[in-house]
JSON list of C-alpha atoms and ligand atoms in Angstrom, two decimals:
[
{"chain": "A", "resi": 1, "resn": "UNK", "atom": "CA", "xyz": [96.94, 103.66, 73.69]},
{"chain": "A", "resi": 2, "resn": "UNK", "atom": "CA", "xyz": [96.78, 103.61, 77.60]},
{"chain": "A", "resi": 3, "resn": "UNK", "atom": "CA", "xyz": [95.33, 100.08, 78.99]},
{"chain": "A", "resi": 4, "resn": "UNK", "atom": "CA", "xyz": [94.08, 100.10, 82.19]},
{"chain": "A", "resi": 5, "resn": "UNK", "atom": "CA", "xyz": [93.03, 96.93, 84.56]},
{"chain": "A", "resi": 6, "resn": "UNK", "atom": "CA", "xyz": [91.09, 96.56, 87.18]},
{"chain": "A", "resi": 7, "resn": "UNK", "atom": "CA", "xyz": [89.56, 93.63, 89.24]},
{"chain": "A", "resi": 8, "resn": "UNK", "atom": "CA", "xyz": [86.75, 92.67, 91.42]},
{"chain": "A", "resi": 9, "resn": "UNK", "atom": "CA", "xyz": [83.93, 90.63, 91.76]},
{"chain": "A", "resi": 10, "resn": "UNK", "atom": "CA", "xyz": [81.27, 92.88, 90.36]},
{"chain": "A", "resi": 11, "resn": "UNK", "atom": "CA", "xyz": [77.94, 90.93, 91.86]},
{"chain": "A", "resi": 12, "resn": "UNK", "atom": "CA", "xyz": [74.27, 92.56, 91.44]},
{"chain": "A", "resi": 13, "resn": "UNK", "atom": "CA", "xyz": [75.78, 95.33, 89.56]},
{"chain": "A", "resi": 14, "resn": "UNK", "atom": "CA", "xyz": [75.19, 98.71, 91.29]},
{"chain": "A", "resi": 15, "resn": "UNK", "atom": "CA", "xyz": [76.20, 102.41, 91.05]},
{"chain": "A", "resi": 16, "resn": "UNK", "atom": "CA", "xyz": [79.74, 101.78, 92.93]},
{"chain": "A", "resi": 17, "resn": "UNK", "atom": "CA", "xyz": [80.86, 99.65, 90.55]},
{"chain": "A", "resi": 18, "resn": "UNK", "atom": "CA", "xyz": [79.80, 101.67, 87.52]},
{"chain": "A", "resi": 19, "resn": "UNK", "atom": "CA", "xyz": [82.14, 104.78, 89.42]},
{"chain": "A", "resi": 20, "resn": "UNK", "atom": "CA", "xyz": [84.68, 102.73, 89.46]},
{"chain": "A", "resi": 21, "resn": "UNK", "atom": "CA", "xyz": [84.73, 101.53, 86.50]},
{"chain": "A", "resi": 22, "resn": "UNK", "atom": "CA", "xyz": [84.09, 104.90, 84.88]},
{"chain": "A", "resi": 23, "resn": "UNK", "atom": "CA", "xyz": [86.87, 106.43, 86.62]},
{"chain": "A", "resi": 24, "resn": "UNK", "atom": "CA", "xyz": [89.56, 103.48, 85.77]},
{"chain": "A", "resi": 25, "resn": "UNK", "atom": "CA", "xyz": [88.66, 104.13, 82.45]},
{"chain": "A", "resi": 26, "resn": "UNK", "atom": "CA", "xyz": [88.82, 108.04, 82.14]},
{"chain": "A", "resi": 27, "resn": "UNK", "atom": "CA", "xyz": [92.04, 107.25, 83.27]},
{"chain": "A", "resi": 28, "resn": "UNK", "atom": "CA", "xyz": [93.27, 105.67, 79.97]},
{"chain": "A", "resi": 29, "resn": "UNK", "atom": "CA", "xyz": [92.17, 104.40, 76.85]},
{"chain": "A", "resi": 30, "resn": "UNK", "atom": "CA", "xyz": [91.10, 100.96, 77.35]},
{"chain": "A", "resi": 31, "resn": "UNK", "atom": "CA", "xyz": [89.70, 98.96, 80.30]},
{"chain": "A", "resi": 32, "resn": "UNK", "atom": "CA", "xyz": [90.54, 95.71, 80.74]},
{"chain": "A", "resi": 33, "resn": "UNK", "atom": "CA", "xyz": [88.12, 94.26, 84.01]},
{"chain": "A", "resi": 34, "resn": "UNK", "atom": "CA", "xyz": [89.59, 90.86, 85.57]},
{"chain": "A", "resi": 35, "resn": "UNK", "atom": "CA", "xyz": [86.45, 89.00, 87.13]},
{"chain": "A", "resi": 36, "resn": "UNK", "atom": "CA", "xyz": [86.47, 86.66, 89.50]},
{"chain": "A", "resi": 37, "resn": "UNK", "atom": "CA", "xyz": [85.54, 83.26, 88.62]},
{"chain": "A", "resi": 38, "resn": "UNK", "atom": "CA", "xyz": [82.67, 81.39, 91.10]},
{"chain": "A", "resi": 39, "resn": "UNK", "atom": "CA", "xyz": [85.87, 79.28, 92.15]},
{"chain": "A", "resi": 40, "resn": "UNK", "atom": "CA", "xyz": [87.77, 82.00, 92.73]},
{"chain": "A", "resi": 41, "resn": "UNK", "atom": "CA", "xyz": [85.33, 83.65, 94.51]},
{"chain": "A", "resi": 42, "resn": "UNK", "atom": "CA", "xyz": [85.20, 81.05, 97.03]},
{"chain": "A", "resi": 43, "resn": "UNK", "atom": "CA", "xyz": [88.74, 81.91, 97.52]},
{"chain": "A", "resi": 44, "resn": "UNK", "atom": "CA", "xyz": [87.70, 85.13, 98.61]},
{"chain": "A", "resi": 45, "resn": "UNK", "atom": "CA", "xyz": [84.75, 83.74, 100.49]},
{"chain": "A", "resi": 46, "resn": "UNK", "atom": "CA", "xyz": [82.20, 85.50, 98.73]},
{"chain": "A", "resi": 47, "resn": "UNK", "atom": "CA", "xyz": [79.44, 83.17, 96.85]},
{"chain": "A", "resi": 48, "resn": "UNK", "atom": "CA", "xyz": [78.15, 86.11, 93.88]},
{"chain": "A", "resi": 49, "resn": "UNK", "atom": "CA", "xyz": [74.35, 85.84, 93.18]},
{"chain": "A", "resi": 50, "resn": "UNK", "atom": "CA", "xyz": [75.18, 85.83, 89.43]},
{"chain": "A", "resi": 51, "resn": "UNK", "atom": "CA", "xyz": [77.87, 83.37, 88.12]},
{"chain": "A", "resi": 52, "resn": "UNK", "atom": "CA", "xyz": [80.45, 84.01, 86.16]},
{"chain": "A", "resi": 53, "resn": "UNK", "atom": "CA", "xyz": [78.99, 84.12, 82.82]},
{"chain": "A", "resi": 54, "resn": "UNK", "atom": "CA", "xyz": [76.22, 86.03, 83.49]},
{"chain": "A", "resi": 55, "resn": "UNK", "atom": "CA", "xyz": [78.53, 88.36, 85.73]},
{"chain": "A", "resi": 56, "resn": "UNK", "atom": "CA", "xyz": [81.46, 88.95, 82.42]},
{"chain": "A", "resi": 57, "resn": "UNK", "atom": "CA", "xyz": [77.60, 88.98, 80.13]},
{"chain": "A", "resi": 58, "resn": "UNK", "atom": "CA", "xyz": [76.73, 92.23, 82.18]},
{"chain": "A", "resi": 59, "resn": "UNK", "atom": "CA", "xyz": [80.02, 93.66, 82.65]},
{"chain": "A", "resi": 60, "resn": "UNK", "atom": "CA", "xyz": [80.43, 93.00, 78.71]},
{"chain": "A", "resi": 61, "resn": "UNK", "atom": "CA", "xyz": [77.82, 95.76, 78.22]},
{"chain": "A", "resi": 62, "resn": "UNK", "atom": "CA", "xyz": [79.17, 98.31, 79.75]},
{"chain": "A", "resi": 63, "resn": "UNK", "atom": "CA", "xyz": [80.50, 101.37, 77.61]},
{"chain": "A", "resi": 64, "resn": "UNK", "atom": "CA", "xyz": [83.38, 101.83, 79.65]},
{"chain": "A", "resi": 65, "resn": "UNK", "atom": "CA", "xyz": [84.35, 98.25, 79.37]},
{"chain": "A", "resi": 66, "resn": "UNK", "atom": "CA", "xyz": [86.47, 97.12, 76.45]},
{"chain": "A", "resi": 67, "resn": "UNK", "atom": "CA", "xyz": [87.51, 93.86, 77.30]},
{"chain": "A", "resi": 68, "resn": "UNK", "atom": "CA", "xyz": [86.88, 91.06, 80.30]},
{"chain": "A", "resi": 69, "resn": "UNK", "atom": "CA", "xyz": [89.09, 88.25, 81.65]},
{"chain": "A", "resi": 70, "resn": "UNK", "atom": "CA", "xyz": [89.05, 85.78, 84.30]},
{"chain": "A", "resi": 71, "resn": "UNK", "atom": "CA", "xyz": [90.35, 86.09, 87.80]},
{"chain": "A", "resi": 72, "resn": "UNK", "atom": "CA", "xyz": [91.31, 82.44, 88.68]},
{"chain": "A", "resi": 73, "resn": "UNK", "atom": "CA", "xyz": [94.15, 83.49, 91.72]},
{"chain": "A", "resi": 74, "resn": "UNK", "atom": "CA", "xyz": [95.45, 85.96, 93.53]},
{"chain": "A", "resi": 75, "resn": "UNK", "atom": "CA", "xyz": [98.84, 85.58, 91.72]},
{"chain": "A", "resi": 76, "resn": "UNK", "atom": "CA", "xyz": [97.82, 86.29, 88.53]},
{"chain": "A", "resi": 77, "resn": "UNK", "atom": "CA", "xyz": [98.17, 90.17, 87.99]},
{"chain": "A", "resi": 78, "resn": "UNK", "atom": "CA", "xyz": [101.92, 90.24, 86.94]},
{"chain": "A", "resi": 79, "resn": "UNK", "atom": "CA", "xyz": [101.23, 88.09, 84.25]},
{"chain": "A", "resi": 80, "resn": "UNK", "atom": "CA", "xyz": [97.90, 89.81, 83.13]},
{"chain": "A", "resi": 81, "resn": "UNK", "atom": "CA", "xyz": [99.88, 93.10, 83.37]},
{"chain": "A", "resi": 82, "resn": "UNK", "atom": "CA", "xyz": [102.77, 92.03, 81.24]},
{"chain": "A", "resi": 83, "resn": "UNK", "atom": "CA", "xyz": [100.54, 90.15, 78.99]},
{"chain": "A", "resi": 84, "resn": "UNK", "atom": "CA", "xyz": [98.13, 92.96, 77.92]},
{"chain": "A", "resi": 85, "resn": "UNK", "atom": "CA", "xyz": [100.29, 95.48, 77.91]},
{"chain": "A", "resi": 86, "resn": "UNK", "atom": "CA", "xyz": [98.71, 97.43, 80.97]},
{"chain": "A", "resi": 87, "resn": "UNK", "atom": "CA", "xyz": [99.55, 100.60, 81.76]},
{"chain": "A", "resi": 88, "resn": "UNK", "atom": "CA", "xyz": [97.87, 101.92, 84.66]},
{"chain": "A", "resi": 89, "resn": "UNK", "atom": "CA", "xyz": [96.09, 99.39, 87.30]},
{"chain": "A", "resi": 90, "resn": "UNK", "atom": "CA", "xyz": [93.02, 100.93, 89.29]},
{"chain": "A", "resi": 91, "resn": "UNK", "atom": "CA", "xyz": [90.92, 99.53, 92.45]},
{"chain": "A", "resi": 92, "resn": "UNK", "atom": "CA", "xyz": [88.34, 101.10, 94.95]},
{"chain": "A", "resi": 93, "resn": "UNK", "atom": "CA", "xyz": [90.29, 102.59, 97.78]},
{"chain": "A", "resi": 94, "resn": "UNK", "atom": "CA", "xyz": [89.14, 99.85, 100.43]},
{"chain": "A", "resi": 95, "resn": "UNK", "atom": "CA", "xyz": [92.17, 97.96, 98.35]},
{"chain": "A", "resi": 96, "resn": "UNK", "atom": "CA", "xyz": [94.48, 101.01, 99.20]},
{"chain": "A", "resi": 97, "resn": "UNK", "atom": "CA", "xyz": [98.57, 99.97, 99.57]},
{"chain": "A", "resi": 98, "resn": "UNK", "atom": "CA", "xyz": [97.72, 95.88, 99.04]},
{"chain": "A", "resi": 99, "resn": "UNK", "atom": "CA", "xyz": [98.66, 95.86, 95.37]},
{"chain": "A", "resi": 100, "resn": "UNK", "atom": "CA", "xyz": [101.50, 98.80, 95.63]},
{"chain": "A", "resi": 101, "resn": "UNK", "atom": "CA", "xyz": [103.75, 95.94, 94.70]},
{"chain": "A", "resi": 102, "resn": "UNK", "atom": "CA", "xyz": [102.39, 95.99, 91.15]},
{"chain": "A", "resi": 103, "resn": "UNK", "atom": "CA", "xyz": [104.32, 99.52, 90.35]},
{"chain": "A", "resi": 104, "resn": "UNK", "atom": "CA", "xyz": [107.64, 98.02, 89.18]},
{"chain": "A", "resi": 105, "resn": "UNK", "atom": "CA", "xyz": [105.20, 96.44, 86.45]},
{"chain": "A", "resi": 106, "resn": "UNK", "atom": "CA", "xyz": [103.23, 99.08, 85.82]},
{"chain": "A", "resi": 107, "resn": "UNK", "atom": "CA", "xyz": [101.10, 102.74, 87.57]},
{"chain": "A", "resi": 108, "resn": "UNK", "atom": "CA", "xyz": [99.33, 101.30, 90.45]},
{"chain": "A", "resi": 109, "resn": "UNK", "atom": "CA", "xyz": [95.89, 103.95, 91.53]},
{"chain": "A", "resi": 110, "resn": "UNK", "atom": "CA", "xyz": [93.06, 103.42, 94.50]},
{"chain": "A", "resi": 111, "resn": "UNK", "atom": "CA", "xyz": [90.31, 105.79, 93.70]},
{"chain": "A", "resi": 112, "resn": "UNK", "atom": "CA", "xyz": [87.86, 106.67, 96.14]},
{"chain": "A", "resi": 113, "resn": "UNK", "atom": "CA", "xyz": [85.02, 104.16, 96.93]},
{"chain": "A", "resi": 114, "resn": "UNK", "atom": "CA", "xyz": [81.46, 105.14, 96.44]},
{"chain": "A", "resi": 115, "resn": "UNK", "atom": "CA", "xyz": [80.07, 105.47, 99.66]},
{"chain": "A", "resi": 116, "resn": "UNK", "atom": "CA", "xyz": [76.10, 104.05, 100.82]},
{"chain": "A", "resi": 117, "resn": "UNK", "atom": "CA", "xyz": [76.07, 101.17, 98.71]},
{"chain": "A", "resi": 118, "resn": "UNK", "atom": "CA", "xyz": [77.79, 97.94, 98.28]},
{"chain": "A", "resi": 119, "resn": "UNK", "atom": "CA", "xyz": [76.66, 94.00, 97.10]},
{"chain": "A", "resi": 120, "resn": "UNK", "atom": "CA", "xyz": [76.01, 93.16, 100.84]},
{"chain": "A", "resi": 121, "resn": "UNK", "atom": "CA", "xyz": [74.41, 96.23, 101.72]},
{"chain": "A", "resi": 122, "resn": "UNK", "atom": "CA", "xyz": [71.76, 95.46, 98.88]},
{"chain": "A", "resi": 123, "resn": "UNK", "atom": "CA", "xyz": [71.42, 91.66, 100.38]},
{"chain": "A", "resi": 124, "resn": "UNK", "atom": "CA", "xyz": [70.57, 92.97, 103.91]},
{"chain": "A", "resi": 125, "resn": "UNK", "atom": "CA", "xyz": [68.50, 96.07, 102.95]},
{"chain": "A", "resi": 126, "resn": "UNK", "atom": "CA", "xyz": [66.57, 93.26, 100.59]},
{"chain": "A", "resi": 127, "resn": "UNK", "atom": "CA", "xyz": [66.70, 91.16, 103.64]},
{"chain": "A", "resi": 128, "resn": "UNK", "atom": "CA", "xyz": [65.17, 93.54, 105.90]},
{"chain": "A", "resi": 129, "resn": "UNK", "atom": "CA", "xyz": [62.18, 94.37, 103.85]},
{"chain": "A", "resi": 130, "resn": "UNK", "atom": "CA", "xyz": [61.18, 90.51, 103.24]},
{"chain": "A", "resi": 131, "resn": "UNK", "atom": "CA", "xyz": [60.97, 90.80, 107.12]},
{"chain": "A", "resi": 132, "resn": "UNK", "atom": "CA", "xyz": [59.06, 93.64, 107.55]},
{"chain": "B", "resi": 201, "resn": "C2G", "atom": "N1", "xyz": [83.77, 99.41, 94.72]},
{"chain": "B", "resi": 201, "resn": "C2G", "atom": "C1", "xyz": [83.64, 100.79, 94.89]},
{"chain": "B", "resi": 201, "resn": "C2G", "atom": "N2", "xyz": [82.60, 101.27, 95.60]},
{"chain": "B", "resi": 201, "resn": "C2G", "atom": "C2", "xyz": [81.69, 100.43, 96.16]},
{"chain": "B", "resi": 201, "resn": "C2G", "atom": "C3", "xyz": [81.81, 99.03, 95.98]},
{"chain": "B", "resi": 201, "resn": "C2G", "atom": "C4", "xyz": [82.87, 98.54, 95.24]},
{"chain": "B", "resi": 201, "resn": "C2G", "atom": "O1", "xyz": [84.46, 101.57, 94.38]},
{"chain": "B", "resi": 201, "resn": "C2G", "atom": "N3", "xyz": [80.66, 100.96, 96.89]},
{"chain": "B", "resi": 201, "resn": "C2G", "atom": "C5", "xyz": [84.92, 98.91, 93.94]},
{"chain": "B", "resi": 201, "resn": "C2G", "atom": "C6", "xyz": [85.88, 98.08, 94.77]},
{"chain": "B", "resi": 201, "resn": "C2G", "atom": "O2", "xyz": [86.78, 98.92, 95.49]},
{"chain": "B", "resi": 201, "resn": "C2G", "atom": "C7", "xyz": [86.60, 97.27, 93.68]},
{"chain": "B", "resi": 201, "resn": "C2G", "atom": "C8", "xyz": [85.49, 97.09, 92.62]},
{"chain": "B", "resi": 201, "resn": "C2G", "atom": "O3", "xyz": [84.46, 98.06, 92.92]},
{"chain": "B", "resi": 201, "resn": "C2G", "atom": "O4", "xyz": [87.66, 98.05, 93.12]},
{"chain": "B", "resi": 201, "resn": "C2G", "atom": "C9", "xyz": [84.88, 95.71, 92.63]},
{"chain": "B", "resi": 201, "resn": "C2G", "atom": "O5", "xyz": [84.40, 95.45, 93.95]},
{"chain": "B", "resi": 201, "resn": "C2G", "atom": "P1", "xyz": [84.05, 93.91, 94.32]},
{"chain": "B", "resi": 201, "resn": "C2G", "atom": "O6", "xyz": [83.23, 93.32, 93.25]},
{"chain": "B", "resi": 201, "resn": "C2G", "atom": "O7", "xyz": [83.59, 93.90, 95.74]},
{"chain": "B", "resi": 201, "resn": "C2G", "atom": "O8", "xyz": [85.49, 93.24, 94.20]},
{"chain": "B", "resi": 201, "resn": "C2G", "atom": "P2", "xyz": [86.42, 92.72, 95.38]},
{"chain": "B", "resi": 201, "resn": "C2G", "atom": "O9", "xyz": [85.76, 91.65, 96.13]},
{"chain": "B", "resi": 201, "resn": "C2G", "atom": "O10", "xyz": [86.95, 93.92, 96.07]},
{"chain": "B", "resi": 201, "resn": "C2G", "atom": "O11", "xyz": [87.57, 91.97, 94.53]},
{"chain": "B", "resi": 201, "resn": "C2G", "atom": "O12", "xyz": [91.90, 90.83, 93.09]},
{"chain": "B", "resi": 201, "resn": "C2G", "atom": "C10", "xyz": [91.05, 91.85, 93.54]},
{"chain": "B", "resi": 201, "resn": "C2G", "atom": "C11", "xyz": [89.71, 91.32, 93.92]},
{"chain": "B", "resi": 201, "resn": "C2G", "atom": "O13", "xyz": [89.14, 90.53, 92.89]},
{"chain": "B", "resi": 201, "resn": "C2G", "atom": "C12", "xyz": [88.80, 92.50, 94.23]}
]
Protein backbone atom coordinates (compact mmCIF):
# COMPACT_ATOMS: atom_id res chain seq x y z
CA UNK A 1 0.00 0.00 0.00
CA UNK A 2 1.48 3.45 -1.08
CA UNK A 3 1.06 6.25 1.84
CA UNK A 4 1.26 9.53 0.86
CA UNK A 5 1.58 12.89 3.17
CA UNK A 6 0.94 16.07 2.70
CA UNK A 7 0.68 19.31 4.85
CA UNK A 8 -0.87 22.64 5.04
CA UNK A 9 -3.10 24.70 6.79
CA UNK A 10 -6.29 23.99 4.94
CA UNK A 11 -8.50 27.23 6.25
CA UNK A 12 -12.14 27.98 4.68
CA UNK A 13 -11.81 24.95 2.63
CA UNK A 14 -11.94 25.76 -1.13
CA UNK A 15 -11.46 24.10 -4.56
CA UNK A 16 -7.42 24.40 -4.37
CA UNK A 17 -7.19 22.46 -1.61
CA UNK A 18 -9.60 19.74 -2.70
CA UNK A 19 -6.97 19.52 -6.14
CA UNK A 20 -4.47 19.05 -4.10
CA UNK A 21 -5.55 16.80 -2.10
CA UNK A 22 -7.10 14.76 -4.87
CA UNK A 23 -4.00 14.65 -6.74
CA UNK A 24 -1.65 13.59 -3.57
CA UNK A 25 -3.91 10.93 -3.27
CA UNK A 26 -4.24 9.52 -6.92
CA UNK A 27 -0.78 9.35 -6.37
CA UNK A 28 -0.89 6.42 -3.86
CA UNK A 29 -3.08 4.54 -1.79
CA UNK A 30 -3.53 6.37 1.32
CA UNK A 31 -3.39 10.06 2.33
CA UNK A 32 -2.15 10.98 5.34
CA UNK A 33 -2.85 15.23 5.70
CA UNK A 34 -0.57 16.89 8.56
CA UNK A 35 -2.59 20.08 9.77
CA UNK A 36 -1.38 22.77 11.33
CA UNK A 37 -2.28 23.34 14.81
CA UNK A 38 -3.68 27.21 15.77
CA UNK A 39 -0.15 27.34 17.61
CA UNK A 40 1.56 26.29 14.91
CA UNK A 41 -0.06 28.40 12.73
CA UNK A 42 1.11 31.35 14.49
CA UNK A 43 4.43 30.03 13.65
CA UNK A 44 3.66 30.53 10.21
CA UNK A 45 1.89 33.79 10.90
CA UNK A 46 -1.31 32.86 9.63
CA UNK A 47 -4.38 33.04 12.30
CA UNK A 48 -7.04 30.21 10.29
CA UNK A 49 -10.74 31.30 10.62
CA UNK A 50 -11.56 27.72 11.74
CA UNK A 51 -9.44 26.12 14.56
CA UNK A 52 -7.98 23.16 14.61
CA UNK A 53 -10.69 20.87 15.41
CA UNK A 54 -13.09 22.09 13.29
CA UNK A 55 -10.29 22.40 10.50
CA UNK A 56 -9.06 18.15 11.00
CA UNK A 57 -13.51 17.79 11.48
CA UNK A 58 -13.74 19.04 7.76
CA UNK A 59 -10.69 17.65 6.37
CA UNK A 60 -11.90 14.27 8.15
CA UNK A 61 -14.71 14.18 5.55
CA UNK A 62 -13.09 14.23 2.72
CA UNK A 63 -13.05 10.98 0.46
CA UNK A 64 -9.64 11.39 -0.46
CA UNK A 65 -8.55 11.72 3.09
CA UNK A 66 -7.74 8.62 5.08
CA UNK A 67 -6.15 9.81 8.00
CA UNK A 68 -5.23 13.44 9.79
CA UNK A 69 -2.41 14.44 12.17
CA UNK A 70 -1.12 17.43 13.77
CA UNK A 71 1.48 19.82 12.51
CA UNK A 72 3.04 21.17 15.78
CA UNK A 73 6.78 22.30 14.01
CA UNK A 74 8.48 22.63 11.17
CA UNK A 75 10.84 19.74 12.18
CA UNK A 76 8.53 17.22 12.38
CA UNK A 77 8.26 15.54 8.83
CA UNK A 78 11.22 13.03 9.21
CA UNK A 79 9.68 11.59 12.02
CA UNK A 80 6.04 11.56 10.57
CA UNK A 81 7.64 10.02 7.43
CA UNK A 82 9.46 7.25 9.17
CA UNK A 83 6.68 6.78 11.53
CA UNK A 84 3.80 6.10 9.06
CA UNK A 85 5.52 4.48 6.73
CA UNK A 86 5.18 7.25 3.93
CA UNK A 87 5.99 6.70 0.71
CA UNK A 88 5.55 9.55 -1.46
CA UNK A 89 5.27 13.28 0.14
CA UNK A 90 3.17 15.87 -2.02
CA UNK A 91 2.71 19.88 -1.67
CA UNK A 92 1.27 22.69 -3.98
CA UNK A 93 4.08 23.89 -6.16
CA UNK A 94 4.39 27.42 -4.34
CA UNK A 95 6.43 24.87 -1.83
CA UNK A 96 8.60 23.78 -4.90
CA UNK A 97 12.55 22.66 -3.86
CA UNK A 98 11.93 23.69 0.17
CA UNK A 99 11.26 20.13 1.29
CA UNK A 100 13.67 18.35 -1.50
CA UNK A 101 15.58 17.37 1.59
CA UNK A 102 12.87 14.87 2.51
CA UNK A 103 13.96 12.39 -0.56
CA UNK A 104 16.63 10.39 1.32
CA UNK A 105 13.43 9.50 3.54
CA UNK A 106 11.14 9.06 1.12
CA UNK A 107 9.61 10.47 -2.97
CA UNK A 108 9.34 14.10 -2.48
CA UNK A 109 6.43 15.76 -5.45
CA UNK A 110 5.15 19.66 -5.91
CA UNK A 111 2.12 19.49 -8.04
CA UNK A 112 0.83 22.39 -9.68
CA UNK A 113 -1.19 24.97 -7.61
CA UNK A 114 -4.70 25.78 -8.54
CA UNK A 115 -4.65 29.05 -9.82
CA UNK A 116 -7.63 32.13 -8.95
CA UNK A 117 -8.28 31.11 -5.59
CA UNK A 118 -6.61 30.91 -2.31
CA UNK A 119 -7.77 31.45 1.76
CA UNK A 120 -6.73 35.18 1.46
CA UNK A 121 -8.08 35.78 -1.78
CA UNK A 122 -11.60 34.66 -0.32
CA UNK A 123 -10.94 37.15 2.87
CA UNK A 124 -10.36 40.19 0.56
CA UNK A 125 -12.91 39.38 -2.21
CA UNK A 126 -15.39 38.94 1.09
CA UNK A 127 -13.81 42.09 2.23
CA UNK A 128 -14.47 44.03 -0.76
CA UNK A 129 -18.11 43.30 -1.06
CA UNK A 130 -18.92 44.26 2.76
CA UNK A 131 -17.52 47.62 1.36
CA UNK A 132 -19.33 48.02 -1.55
N1 LIG B 1 -2.81 24.89 -2.47
C1 LIG B 1 -2.98 24.72 -3.84
N2 LIG B 1 -3.67 25.64 -4.55
C2 LIG B 1 -4.18 26.73 -3.94
C3 LIG B 1 -4.02 26.91 -2.54
C4 LIG B 1 -3.32 25.96 -1.82
O1 LIG B 1 -2.52 23.71 -4.42
N3 LIG B 1 -4.86 27.65 -4.69
C5 LIG B 1 -2.05 23.87 -1.73
C6 LIG B 1 -0.76 24.41 -1.13
O2 LIG B 1 0.28 24.42 -2.12
C7 LIG B 1 -0.49 23.39 -0.02
C8 LIG B 1 -1.92 22.99 0.41
O3 LIG B 1 -2.81 23.42 -0.63
O4 LIG B 1 0.18 22.24 -0.57
C9 LIG B 1 -2.34 23.64 1.71
O5 LIG B 1 -2.20 25.05 1.57
P1 LIG B 1 -2.22 25.95 2.92
O6 LIG B 1 -3.36 25.54 3.76
O7 LIG B 1 -2.05 27.37 2.50
O8 LIG B 1 -0.91 25.42 3.64
P2 LIG B 1 0.47 26.19 3.84
O9 LIG B 1 0.28 27.41 4.62
O10 LIG B 1 1.13 26.23 2.51
O11 LIG B 1 1.22 25.17 4.84
O12 LIG B 1 4.65 22.41 6.50
C10 LIG B 1 3.97 22.88 5.37
C11 LIG B 1 2.96 23.92 5.72
O13 LIG B 1 2.10 23.49 6.75
C12 LIG B 1 2.16 24.25 4.47
Amino acid sequence: MKKVITYGTFDLLHWGHINILKGAKELGDYLIVAISTDEFNLLKSKKAYHNYENRKLILEAIRYVDEVIPENTWEQKIDDIKKHDVDLFVMGDDWKGKFDYLQDYCEVKYLPRTIGISTTKIKTDLLELENG
